[in-house]
Short mmCIF file of C-alpha atoms in Angstrom, two decimals:
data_model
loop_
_atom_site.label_atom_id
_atom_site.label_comp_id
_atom_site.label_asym_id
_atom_site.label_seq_id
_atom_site.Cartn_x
_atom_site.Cartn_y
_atom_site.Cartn_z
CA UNK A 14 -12.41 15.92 -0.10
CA UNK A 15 -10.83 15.85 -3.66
CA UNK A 16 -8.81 12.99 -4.91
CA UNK A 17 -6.02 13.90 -7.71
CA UNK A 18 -3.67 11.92 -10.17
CA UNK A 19 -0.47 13.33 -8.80
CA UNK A 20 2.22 14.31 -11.77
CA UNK A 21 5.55 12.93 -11.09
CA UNK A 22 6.52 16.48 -9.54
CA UNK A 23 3.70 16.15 -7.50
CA UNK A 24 4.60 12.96 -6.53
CA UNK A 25 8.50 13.54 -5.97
CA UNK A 26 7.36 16.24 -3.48
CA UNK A 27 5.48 14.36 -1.38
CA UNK A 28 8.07 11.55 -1.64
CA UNK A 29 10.65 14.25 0.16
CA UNK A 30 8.17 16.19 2.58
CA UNK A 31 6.19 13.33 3.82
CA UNK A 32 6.32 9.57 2.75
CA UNK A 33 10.43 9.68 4.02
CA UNK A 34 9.28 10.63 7.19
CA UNK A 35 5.99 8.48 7.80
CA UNK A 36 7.56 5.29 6.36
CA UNK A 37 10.66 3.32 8.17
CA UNK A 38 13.42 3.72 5.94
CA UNK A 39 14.22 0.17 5.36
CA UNK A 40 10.41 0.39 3.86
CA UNK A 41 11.21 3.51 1.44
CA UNK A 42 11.53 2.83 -2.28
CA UNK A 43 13.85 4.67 -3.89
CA UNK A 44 12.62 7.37 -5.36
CA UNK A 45 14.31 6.46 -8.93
CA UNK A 46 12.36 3.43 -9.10
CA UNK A 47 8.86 5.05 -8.35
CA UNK A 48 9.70 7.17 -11.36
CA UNK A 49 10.70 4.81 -13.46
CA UNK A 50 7.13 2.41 -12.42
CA UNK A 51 5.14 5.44 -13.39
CA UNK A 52 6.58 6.61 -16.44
CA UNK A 53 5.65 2.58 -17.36
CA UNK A 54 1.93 3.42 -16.42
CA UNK A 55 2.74 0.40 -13.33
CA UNK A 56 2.86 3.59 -10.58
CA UNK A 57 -0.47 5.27 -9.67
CA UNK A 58 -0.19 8.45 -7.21
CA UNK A 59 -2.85 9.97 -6.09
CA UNK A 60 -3.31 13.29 -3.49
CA UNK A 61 -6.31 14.09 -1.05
CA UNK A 62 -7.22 17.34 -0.80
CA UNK A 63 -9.35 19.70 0.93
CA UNK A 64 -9.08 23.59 -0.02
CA UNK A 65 -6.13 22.74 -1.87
CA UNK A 66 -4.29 21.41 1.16
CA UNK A 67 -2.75 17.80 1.31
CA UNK A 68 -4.50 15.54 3.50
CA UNK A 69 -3.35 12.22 2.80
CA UNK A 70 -1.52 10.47 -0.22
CA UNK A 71 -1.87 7.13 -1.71
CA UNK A 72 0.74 5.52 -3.89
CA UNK A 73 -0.38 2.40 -5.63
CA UNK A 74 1.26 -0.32 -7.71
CA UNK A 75 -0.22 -1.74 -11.18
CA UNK A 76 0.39 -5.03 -11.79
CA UNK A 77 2.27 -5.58 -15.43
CA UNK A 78 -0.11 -8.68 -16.04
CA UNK A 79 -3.10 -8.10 -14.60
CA UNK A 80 -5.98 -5.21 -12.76
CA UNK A 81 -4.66 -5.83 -9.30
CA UNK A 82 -3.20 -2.60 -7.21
CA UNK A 83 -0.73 -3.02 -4.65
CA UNK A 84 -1.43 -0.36 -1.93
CA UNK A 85 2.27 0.32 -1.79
CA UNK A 86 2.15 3.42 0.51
CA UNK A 87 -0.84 5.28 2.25
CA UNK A 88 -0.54 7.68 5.20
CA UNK A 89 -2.37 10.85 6.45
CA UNK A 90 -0.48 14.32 6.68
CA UNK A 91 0.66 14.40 10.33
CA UNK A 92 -1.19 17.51 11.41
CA UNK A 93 -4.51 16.08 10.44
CA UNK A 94 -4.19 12.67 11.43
CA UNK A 95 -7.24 11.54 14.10
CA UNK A 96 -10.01 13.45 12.26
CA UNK A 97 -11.43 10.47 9.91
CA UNK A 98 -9.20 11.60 6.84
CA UNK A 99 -7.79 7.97 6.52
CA UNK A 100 -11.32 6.18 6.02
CA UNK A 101 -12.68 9.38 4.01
CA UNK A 102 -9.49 8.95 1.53
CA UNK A 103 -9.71 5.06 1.73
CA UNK A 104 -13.27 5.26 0.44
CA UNK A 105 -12.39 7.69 -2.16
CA UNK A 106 -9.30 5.56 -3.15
CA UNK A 107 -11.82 2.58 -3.46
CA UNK A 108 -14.15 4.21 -5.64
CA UNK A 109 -11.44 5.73 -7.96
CA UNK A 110 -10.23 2.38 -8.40
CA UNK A 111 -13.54 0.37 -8.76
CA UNK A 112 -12.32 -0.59 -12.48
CA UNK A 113 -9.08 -2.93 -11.06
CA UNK A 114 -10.18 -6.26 -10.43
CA UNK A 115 -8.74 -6.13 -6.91
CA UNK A 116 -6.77 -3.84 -4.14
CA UNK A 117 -4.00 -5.52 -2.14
CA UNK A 118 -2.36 -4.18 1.10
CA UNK A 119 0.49 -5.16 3.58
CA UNK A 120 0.33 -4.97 6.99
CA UNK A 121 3.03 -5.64 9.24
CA UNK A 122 2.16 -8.39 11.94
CA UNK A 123 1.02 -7.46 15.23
CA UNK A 124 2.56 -10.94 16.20
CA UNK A 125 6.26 -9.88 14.97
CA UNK A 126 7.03 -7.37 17.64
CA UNK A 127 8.11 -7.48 21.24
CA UNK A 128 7.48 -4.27 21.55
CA UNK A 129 3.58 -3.81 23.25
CA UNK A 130 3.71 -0.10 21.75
CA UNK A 131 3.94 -1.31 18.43
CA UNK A 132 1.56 -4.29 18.37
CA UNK A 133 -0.97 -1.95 19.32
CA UNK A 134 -0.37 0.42 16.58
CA UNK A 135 0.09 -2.76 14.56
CA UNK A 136 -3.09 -3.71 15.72
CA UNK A 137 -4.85 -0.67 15.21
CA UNK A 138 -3.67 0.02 12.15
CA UNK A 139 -5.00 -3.31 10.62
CA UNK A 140 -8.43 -2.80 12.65
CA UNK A 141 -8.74 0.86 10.13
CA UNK A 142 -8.45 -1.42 7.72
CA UNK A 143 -10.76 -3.84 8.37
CA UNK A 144 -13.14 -0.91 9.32
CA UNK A 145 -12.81 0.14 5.43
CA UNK A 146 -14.19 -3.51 4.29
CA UNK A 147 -10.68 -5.09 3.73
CA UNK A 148 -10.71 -8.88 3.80
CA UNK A 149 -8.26 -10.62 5.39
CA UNK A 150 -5.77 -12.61 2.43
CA UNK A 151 -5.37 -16.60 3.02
CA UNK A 152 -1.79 -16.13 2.90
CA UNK A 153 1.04 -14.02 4.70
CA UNK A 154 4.38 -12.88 3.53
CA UNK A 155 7.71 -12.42 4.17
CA UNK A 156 9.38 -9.79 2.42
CA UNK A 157 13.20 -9.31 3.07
CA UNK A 158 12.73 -10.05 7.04
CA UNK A 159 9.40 -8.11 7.81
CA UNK A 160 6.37 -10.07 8.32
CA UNK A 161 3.05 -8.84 6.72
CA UNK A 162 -0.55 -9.43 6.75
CA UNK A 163 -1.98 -9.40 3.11
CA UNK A 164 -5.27 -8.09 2.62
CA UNK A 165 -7.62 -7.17 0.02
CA UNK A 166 -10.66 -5.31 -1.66
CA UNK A 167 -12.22 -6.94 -4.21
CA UNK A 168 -13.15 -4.00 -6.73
CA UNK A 169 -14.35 -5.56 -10.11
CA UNK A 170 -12.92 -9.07 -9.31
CA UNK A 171 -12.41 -11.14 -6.57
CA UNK A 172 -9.77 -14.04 -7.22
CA UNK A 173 -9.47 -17.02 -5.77
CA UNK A 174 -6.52 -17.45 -3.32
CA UNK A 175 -4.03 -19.36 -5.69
CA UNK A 176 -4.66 -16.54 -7.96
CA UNK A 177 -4.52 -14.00 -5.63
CA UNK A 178 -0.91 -15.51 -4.40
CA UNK A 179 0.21 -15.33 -8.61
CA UNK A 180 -0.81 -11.75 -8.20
CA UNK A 181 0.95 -10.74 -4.85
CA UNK A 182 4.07 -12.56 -6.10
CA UNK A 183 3.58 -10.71 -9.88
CA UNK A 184 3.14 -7.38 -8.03
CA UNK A 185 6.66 -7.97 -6.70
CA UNK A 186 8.41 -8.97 -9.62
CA UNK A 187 7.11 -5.49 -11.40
CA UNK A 188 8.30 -3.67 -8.50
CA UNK A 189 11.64 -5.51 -7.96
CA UNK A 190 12.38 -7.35 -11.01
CA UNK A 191 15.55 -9.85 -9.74
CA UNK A 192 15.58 -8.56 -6.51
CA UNK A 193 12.40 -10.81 -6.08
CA UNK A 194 14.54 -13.70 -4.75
CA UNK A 195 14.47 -12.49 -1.17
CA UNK A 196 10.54 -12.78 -1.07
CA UNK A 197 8.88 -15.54 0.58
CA UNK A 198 5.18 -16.32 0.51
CA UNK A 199 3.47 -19.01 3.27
CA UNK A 200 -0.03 -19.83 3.16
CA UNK A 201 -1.39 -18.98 6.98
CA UNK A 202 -2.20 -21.63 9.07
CA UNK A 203 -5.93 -21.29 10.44
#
């Protein structure tokens, strides 16, 4: 599998044909603000191919103050989802970015759903991730009513977990800007 920086064509493609339809829409970013991150260099996108066929995509945010990525959207192309892709383009994605001091990641709690379907896709979905090495964060989040799960991959750095928190919270304010007021951060109770 080949992993490619994705021009902002590239990316505005995949935005339309796939990410709209394999994210909630509630969880889309506008499509004007993606843009506007990665003509800033704070917006990586990259594309997984194999014969020149989309796989998977991975859209990442740069922090403006630090080398810590925000996993902001990864997914597998529906028709070849169940064949390994996802760890095969995680493990590529962790390798491209082995320079970044450290790779961040939401997941949405398995314990903020009444619906059994979803907690075990919840579930499962965090389990992948642990699969690919991801470390459970000492803190969860809040962001505008959806509770998450913060992970991370330490890549050249591994900061401690007030850092990490500055980070999480400085990855928002790139992405956001004012809009940040609605986030709230709790340390997790063990």
């Amino acid at each position: 599998m080949e992993i490619r920086k994705l021009s902002a064509d590239e990316m505005k493609d995949i935005y339309n044909t796939h990410l709209v339809k394999d994210f909630p829409p509630a969880e889309v970013t506008p499509l004007f603000r993606m843009k506007s991150l990665m003509e800033r260099g704070l917006y990586r996108c990259f594309g997984f191919y194999e014969e020149n066929k989309l796989q998977a995509y991975a859209f990442l945010l740069k922090d403006r103050k630090s080398n810590a990525l925000l996993l902001d959207y990864f997914a597998v192309c529906r028709e070849v989802r169940g064949q390994g892709i996802g760890s095969q383009a995680l493990g590529i994605l962790q390798r491209e970015c082995s320079h970044d001091d450290v790779l961040l990641l939401e997941a949405e709690d398995p314990a903020f759903t009444a619906d059994e379907d979803e907690q075990k896709t919840r579930s499962r979905r965090i389990s992948f991730y642990h699969r690919a090495e991801m470390q459970d964060a000492p803190f969860v989040s809040r962001v505008f009513g959806v509770e998450y799960l913060i992970m991370k991959y330490p890549l050249a750095g591994d900061p401690s977990s007030d850092a990490l928190k500055k980070v999480y919270r400085s990855l928002y304010w790139t992405k956001l800007g004012l809009l940040l007021t609605a986030l709230k951060i709790r340390i997790r109770k063990k």
